[in-house]
Every structure is written in structure tokens, then in C-alpha cells.
Coordinates of C-alpha atoms in Angstrom, one line a residue:
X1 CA 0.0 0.0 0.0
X2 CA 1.3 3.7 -1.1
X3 CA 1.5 6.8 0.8
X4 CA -1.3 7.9 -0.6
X5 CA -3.5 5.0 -0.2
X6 CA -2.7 5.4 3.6
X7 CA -3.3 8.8 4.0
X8 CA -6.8 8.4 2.6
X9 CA -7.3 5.9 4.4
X10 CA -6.3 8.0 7.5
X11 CA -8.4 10.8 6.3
X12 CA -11.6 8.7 6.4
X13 CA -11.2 8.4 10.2
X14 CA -9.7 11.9 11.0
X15 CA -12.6 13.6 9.2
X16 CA -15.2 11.7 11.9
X17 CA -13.1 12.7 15.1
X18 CA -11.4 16.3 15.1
X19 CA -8.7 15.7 12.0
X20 CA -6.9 12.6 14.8
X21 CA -5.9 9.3 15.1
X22 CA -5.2 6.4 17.3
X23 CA -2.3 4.4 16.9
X24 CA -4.2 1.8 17.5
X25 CA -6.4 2.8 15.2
X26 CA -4.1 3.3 12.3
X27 CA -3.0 0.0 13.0
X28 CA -6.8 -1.2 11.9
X29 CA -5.9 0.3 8.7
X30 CA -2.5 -1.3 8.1
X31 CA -0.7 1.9 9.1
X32 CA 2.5 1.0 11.4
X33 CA 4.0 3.5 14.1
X34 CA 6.6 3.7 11.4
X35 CA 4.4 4.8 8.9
X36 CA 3.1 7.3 11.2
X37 CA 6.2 8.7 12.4
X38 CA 7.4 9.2 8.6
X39 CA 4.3 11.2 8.4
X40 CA 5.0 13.5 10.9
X41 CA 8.5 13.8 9.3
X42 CA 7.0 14.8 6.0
X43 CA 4.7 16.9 7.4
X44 CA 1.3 15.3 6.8
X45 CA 0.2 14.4 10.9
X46 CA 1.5 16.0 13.9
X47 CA 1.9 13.9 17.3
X48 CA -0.7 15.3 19.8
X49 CA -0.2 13.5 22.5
X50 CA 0.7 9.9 23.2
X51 CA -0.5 8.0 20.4
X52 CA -2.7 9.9 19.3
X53 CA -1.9 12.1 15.9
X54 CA -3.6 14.6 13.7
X55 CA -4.0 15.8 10.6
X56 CA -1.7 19.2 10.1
X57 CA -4.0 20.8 8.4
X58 CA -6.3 20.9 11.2
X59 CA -7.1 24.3 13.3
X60 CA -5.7 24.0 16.8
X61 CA -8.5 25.0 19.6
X62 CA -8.6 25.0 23.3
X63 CA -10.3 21.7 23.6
X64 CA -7.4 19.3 21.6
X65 CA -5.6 18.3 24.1
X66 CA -8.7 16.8 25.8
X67 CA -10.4 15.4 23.0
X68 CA -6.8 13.9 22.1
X69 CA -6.7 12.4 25.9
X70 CA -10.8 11.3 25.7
X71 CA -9.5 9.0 22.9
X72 CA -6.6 7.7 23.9
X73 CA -8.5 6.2 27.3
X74 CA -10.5 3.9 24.9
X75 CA -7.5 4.1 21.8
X76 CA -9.3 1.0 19.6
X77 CA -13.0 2.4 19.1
X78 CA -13.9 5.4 17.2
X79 CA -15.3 8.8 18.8
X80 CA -18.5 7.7 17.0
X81 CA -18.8 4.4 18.2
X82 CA -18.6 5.0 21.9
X83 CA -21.1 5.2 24.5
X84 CA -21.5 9.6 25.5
X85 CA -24.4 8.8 28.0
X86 CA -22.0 7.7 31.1
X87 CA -21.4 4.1 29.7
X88 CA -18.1 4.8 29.0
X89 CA -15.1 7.4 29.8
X90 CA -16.7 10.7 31.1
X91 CA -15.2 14.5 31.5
X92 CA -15.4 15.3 34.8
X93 CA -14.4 17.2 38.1
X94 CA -12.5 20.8 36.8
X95 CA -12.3 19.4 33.7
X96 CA -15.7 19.2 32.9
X97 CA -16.3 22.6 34.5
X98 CA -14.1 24.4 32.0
X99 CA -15.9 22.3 29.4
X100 CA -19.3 23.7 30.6
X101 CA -18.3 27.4 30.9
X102 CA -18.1 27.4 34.2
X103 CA -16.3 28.5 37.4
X104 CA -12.3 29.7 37.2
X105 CA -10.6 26.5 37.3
X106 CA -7.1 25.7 36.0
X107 CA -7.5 21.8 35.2
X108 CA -3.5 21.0 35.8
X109 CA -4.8 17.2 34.8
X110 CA -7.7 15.8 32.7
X111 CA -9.8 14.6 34.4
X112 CA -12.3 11.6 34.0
X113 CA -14.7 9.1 35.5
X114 CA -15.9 5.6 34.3
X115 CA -17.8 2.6 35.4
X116 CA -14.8 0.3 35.7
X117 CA -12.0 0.8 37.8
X118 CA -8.5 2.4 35.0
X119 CA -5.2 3.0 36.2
X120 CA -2.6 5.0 34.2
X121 CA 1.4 5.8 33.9
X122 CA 0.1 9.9 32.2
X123 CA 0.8 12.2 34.4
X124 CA -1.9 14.3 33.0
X125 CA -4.9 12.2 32.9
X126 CA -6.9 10.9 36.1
X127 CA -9.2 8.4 36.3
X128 CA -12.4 8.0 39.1
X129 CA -14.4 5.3 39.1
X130 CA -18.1 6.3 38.9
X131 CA -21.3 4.9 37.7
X132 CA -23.4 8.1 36.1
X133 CA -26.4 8.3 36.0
X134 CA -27.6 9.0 32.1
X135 CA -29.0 11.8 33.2
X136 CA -26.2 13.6 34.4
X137 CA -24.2 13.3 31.2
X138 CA -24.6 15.7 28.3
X139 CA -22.6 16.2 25.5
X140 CA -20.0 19.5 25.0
X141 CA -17.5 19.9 22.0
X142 CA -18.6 16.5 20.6
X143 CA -17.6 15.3 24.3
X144 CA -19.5 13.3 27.0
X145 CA -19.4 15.3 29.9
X146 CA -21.0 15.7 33.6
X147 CA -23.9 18.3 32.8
X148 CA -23.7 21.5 35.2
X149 CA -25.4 19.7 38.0
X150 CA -23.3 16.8 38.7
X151 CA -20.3 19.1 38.0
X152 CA -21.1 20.8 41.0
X153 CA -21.8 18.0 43.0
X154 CA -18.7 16.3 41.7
X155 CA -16.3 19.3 43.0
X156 CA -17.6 19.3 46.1
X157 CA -16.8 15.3 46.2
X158 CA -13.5 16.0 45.4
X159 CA -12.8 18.7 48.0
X160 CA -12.0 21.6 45.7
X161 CA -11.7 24.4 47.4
X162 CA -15.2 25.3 48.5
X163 CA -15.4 29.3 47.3
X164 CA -14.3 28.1 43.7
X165 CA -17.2 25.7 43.6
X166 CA -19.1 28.5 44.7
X167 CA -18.1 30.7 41.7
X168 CA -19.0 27.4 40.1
X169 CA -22.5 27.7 41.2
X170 CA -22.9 31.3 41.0
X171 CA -22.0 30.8 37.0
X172 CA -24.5 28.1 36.6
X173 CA -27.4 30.0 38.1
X174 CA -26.5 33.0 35.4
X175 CA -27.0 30.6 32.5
X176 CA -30.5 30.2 33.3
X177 CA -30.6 26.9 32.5
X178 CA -29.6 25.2 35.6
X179 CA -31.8 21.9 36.6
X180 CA -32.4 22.8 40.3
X181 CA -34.4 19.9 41.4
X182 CA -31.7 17.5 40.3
X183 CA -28.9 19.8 41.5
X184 CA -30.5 19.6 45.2
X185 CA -30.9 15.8 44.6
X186 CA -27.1 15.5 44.2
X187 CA -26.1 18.0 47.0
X188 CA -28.4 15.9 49.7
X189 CA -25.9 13.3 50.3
X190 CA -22.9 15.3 51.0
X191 CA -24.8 18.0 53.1
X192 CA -22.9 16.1 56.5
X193 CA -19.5 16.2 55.3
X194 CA -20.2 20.1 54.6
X195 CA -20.9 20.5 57.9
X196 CA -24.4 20.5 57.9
X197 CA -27.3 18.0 58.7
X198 CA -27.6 15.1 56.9
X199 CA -29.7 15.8 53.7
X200 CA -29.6 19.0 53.8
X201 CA -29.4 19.8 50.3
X202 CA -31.1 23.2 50.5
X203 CA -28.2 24.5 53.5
X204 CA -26.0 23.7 51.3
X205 CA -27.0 25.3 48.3
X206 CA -27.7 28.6 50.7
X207 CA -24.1 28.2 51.9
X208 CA -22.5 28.3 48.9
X209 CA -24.7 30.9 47.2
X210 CA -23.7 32.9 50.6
X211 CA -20.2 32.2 49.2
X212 CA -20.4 33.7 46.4
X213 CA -23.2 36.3 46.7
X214 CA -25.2 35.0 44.2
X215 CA -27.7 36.8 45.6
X216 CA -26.2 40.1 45.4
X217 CA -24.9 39.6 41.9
X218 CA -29.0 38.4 41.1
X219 CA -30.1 41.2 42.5
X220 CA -27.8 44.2 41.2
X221 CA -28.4 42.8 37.4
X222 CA -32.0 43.0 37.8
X223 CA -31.8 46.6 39.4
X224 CA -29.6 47.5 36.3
X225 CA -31.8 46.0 33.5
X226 CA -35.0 47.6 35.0
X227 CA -33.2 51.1 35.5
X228 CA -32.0 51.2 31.5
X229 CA -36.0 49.8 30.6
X230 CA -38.0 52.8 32.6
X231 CA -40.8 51.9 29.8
X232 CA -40.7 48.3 30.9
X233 CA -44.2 48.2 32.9
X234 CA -46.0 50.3 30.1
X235 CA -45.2 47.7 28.1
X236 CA -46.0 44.9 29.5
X237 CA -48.9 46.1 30.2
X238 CA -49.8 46.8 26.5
X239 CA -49.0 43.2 26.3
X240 CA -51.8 42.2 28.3
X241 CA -51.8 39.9 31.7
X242 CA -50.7 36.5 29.9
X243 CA -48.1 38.8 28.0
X244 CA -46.7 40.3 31.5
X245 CA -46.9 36.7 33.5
X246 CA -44.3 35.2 30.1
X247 CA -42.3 38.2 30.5
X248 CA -41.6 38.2 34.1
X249 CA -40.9 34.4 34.1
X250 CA -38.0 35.2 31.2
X251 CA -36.5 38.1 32.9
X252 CA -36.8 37.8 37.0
X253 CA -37.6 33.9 37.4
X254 CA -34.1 34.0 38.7
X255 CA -34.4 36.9 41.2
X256 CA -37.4 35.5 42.4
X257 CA -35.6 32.3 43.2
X258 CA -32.5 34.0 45.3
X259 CA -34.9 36.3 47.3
X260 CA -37.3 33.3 48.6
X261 CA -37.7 35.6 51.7
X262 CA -38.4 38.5 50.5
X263 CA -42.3 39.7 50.6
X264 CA -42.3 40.4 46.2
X265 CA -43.4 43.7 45.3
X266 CA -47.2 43.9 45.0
X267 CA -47.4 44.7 41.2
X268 CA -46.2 41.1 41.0
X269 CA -48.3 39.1 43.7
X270 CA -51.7 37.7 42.9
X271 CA -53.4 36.7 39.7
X272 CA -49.8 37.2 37.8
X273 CA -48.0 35.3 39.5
X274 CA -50.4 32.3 39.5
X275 CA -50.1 32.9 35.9
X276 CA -46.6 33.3 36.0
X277 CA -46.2 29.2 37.4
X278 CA -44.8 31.1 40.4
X279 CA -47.9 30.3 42.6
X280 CA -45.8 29.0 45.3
X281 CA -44.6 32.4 45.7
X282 CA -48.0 33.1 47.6
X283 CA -47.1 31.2 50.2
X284 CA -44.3 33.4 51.9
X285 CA -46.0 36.1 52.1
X286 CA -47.3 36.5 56.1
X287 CA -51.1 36.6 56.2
X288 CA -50.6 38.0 59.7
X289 CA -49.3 41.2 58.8
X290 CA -52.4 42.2 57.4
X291 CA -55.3 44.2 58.7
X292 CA -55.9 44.7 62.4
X293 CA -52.9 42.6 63.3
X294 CA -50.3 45.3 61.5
X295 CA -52.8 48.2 63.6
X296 CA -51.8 45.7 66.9
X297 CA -48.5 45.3 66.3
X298 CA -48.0 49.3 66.2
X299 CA -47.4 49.4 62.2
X300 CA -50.8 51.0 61.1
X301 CA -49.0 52.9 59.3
X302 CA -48.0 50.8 56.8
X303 CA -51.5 50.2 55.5
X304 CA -51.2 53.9 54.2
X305 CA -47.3 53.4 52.8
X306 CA -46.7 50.0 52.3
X307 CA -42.8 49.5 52.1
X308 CA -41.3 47.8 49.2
X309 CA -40.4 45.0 51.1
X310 CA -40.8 43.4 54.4
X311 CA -38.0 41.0 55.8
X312 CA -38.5 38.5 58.1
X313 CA -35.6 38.6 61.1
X314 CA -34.3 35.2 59.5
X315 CA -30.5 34.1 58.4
X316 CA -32.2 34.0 54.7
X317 CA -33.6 37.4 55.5
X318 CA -30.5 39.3 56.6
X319 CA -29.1 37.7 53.2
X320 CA -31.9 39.6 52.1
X321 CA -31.6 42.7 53.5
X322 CA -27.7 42.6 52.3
X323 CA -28.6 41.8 48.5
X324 CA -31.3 44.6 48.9
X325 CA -28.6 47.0 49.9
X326 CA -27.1 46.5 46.5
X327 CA -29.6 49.6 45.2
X328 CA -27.3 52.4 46.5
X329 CA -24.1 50.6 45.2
X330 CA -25.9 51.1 41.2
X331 CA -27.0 54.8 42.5
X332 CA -30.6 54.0 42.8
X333 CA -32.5 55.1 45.7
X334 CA -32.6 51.9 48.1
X335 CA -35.8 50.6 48.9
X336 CA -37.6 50.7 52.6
X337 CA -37.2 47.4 54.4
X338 CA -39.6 46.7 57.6
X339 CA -38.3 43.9 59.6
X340 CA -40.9 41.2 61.1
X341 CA -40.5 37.5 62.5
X342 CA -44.5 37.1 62.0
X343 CA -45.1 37.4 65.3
X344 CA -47.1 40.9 66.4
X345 CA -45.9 40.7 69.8
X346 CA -42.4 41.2 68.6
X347 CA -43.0 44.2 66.2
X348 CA -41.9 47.6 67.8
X349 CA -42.3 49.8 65.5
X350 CA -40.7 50.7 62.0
X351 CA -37.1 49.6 60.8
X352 CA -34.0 51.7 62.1
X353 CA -32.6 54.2 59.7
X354 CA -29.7 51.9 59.3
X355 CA -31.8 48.6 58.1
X356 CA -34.1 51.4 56.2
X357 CA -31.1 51.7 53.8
X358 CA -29.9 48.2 53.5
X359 CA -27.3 48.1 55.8
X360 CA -26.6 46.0 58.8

């Protein structure tokens, strides 16, 4: 067999998996190491990493060197003929969280889990055995990895340093696409070893987002997107009620999620949000401030000015009541916050001027 024959031959597989090669691969083909090192001598391939070549006349990118390692931990079977859905070799830990887009990591190794225990002599690969769950596998630059959930989870498992997972986290949430339910499903079991009771998926999630003030970074977008859209109620309301409820899920689903403890501003309580899917909402807001129990409690006035929001004296509230203070930060007037624990026979009276402006 010619030169030629074998480079065609090679170029049949390159063209299905990033312009590369196995050597094993090329061996299927009846191409020796020998013929593949006087390739690279005559300037046809170009060795990648440890057998594993490519085609020179493919573009270089940031994710070569890992796709080049991804096939080289299963060198006999084509990209196209593996298993991406967690059967086989996965991207994982702070490799798959560069892969996702998210977090600041600085993956010194690739890294990757599989069913089956591997062992390797590379310095720059690790293994971790792991069954996945098909669910937490996706698929990112034509590579299986952990989606953004099981990244997070993953991280955690392998002690990185607990603020960068909470940048990790605090990038997720901005991408809008972030599957909560299963996130809190994978953060349950290592709630203990965080320091927290067992199962306690949603202290965990608070701790981190306390971490990296997800809140505050929520709540200062939302406070800047409003401020450049003065028009934005006008037209909504042109759009009608159904029109408003899609727009407010789009734009402050998120917000509404990282201020749980916040009483919502009225313009969005009621039919809208029922409308919305944000019905649960409805709940947090305390029945017993209303009515005769606020004139009890020595807040009658608030039936005349009702405050923009009312905290409850909670750990989640004073979160709160910091993100809140965000408003001065983007030069915006602040907005009034009236502390309450629910209970009238606590209530003495209005906030201080110091909890009136968001600061504690």
C-alpha cells in the first residue's frame, strides 16, 4: 500500500473525530507506528499526545488536548462508536467545568470518571471510578461530559476548594438553564460532610450561594436592567396579563428564586404570578401582617405606605436585606425594608434608619 492509499485511508477516520488518530487505530488500517512517524516527518500528521496524531492541516483549539486524551483512554473504538451517555469514559471534576463554561478552574490534569476501575502511567490524565447516571451526562465539544449539576456535585466530592465551587454555582445560576431539582438531589448526600445535617441539600445550596453572593450579583443585574427599561411596565402592560406573567418568568424567574424571603413587590403578587407558574410564591407572604394585626402590632401605618419590602428577622432574610442593599451601590434610591419575624408581639415599630437603607 502507497503513501497515498494510507493517507486516505487515515483521512476517512480523521474527518469523523477532530482531524486525529489512534495508533491503535491506524493499525486497523494497516498503518504501522513507522508509517506514522514518517508522516510526521514529512509533514502530513503532527503527534498530539501519546498515540494519538492529527491531521496538520487541522485548526488547533482550546479543547485538543482533551479530546486527544478522551481517545486515547478507549484508543481501539472510534469517537462515533462509543457510549457519551455515562457508559463509558466521562469528563469530569474541573475538567468538565471548563468544558461547561463554568467557574475559574485551572484543570492542571484531565480529568475523567468511568464505570470500571483504570489506572494510568500519564501524568496528565486521572481516572475516578463512577457509575453516572444517564442523566447527568450531556454532551460539549462532541464530548460526553457531567452536565452542570453533577459538575457541581462532583467538585464538592473532590474537595476543591469550597469558594471556587461557589463561583461554580454562582456561573450556573446565570446561564438560566440550571436543573435545580436535580442539583438539590445530588447536594443531599454530601450536606454532612459540609458540615451540615444530613440531607440538607437546601443548606448547602444557601451556603454556597452565601459564598459567592449569588444573591447580590442576582439582584444588582436585575436593578440594572430595570433602570435602562424605565418603559418596561408600560409595556407589558400593552402586552396584556398573559403577556406580563411570560415576561416576568423570562427576565426575574431568577431573582425570584434568590430572594425566597423577600415579601415580592405587590405589582407582582396575585393573579400574575399564579399565571406566571410562580404560585408558590403566595405562600411566603405572612397573612398576619395584614389588617388589624399590623394596627396591633403598632405598624398602622404601613396600610397607608406600604414599604417595598418586608424582611423576616431570619439568616435567609439578613441575606436579604444585604442583597437589597445592592440599590445604593448602582446609585438608585434603596428601597424601605420593615423587619418582622411574623409574630405581632415582637414588632416595635418601624425599621431603624440603618436597616431602612440596606445596611446592617
Amino acid at each position: 500500500m502507497n503513501l497515498a492509499e494510507k493517507l486516505r485511508r487515515l483521512a476517512e477516520v480523521t474527518s469523523t473525530q477532530w482531524g486525529m488518530i489512534t495508533t491503535a487505530q491506524a493499525k486497523t488500517l494497516g498503518v504501522s507506528r513507522v508509517d506514522l512517524a514518517r508522516m510526521v516527518d514529512a509533514g502530513h500528521l503532527e503527534r498530539l499526545a501519546h498515540g494519538v496524531y492529527r491531521d496538520s492541516g487541522t485548526p488547533d483549539d482550546r479543547w485538543s488536548e482533551l479530546r486527544a486524551a478522551w481517545l486515547s483512554t478507549s484508543p481501539k473504538l472510534l469517537a462515533e462508536a462509543r457510549d457519551r451517555r455515562g457508559g463509558d469514559v466521562t469528563v469530569a471534576g474541573e475538567s468538565a467545568a471548563l468544558l461547561n463554561g463554568i467557574g475559574d478552574h485551572r484543570a492542571h490534569r484531565h480529568e475523567f470518571v468511568a464505570p470500571q476501575r483504570r489506572q494510568t502511567q500519564r501524568s496528565d490524565i486521572r481516572y475516578r471510578q463512577r457509575e453516572l447516571d444517564p442523566v447527568d451526562v450531556t454532551l460539549a465539544e462532541g464530548l460526553p461530559v457531567m452536565t452542570m449539576e453533577r459538575t457541581i456535585a462532583d467538585l464538592l466530592e473532590s474537595n476543591i476548594d469550597f469558594s471556587l465551587v461557589a463561583d461554580t454555582l454562582r456561573d450556573a445560576v446565570s446561564r438560566r438553564d440550571l436543573d435545580q431539582e436535580r442539583l438539590m438531589a445530588l447536594l443531599a448526600p454530601l450536606a454532612a460532610r459540609n458540615g451540615l445535617p444530613t440531607g440538607d441539600a437546601q443548606g448547602l445550596y444557601d451556603k454556597l450561594a452565601e459564598t459567592a453572593q449569588i444573591d447580590a450579583a442576582e439582584a444588582g443585574e436585575m436593578i440594572r436592567r430595570m433602570s435602562t427599561r424605565p418603559a418596561l411596565q408600560e409595556e407589558l402592560m400593552k402586552l396584556g396579563l398573559a403577556g406580563y406573567a411570560a415576561t416576568l418568568r423570562a427576565e426575574h424567574l431568577a431573582l425570584l428564586e434568590a430572594i425566597r424571603p423577600v415579601l415580592i413587590e405587590r405589582v407582582l403578587l396575585g393573579e400574575t404570578l399564579q399565571l406566571a407558574g410562580l404560585g408558590d410564591l403566595l405562600t411566603e407572604t405572612p397573612q398576619d401582617l395584614l389588617g388589624e394585626t399590623l394596627q396591633r402590632a403598632g405598624l398602622g401605618d404601613l396600610l397607608r405606605e406600604t414599604p417595598q419590602y418586608l424582611l423576616g428577622e431570619t439568616p435567609a432574610a439578613r441575606r436579604a436585606r444585604g442583597l437589597l442593599g445592592a440599590t445604593p451601590q448602582l446609585g438608585l434610591p434603596g428601597p424601605e425594608l420593615i423587619p418582622h419575624d411574623n409574630d405581632p408581639r415582637s414588632m416595635t415599630g418601624p425599621a431603624s434608619e440603618s436597616e431602612t437603607t440596606g445596611d446592617e
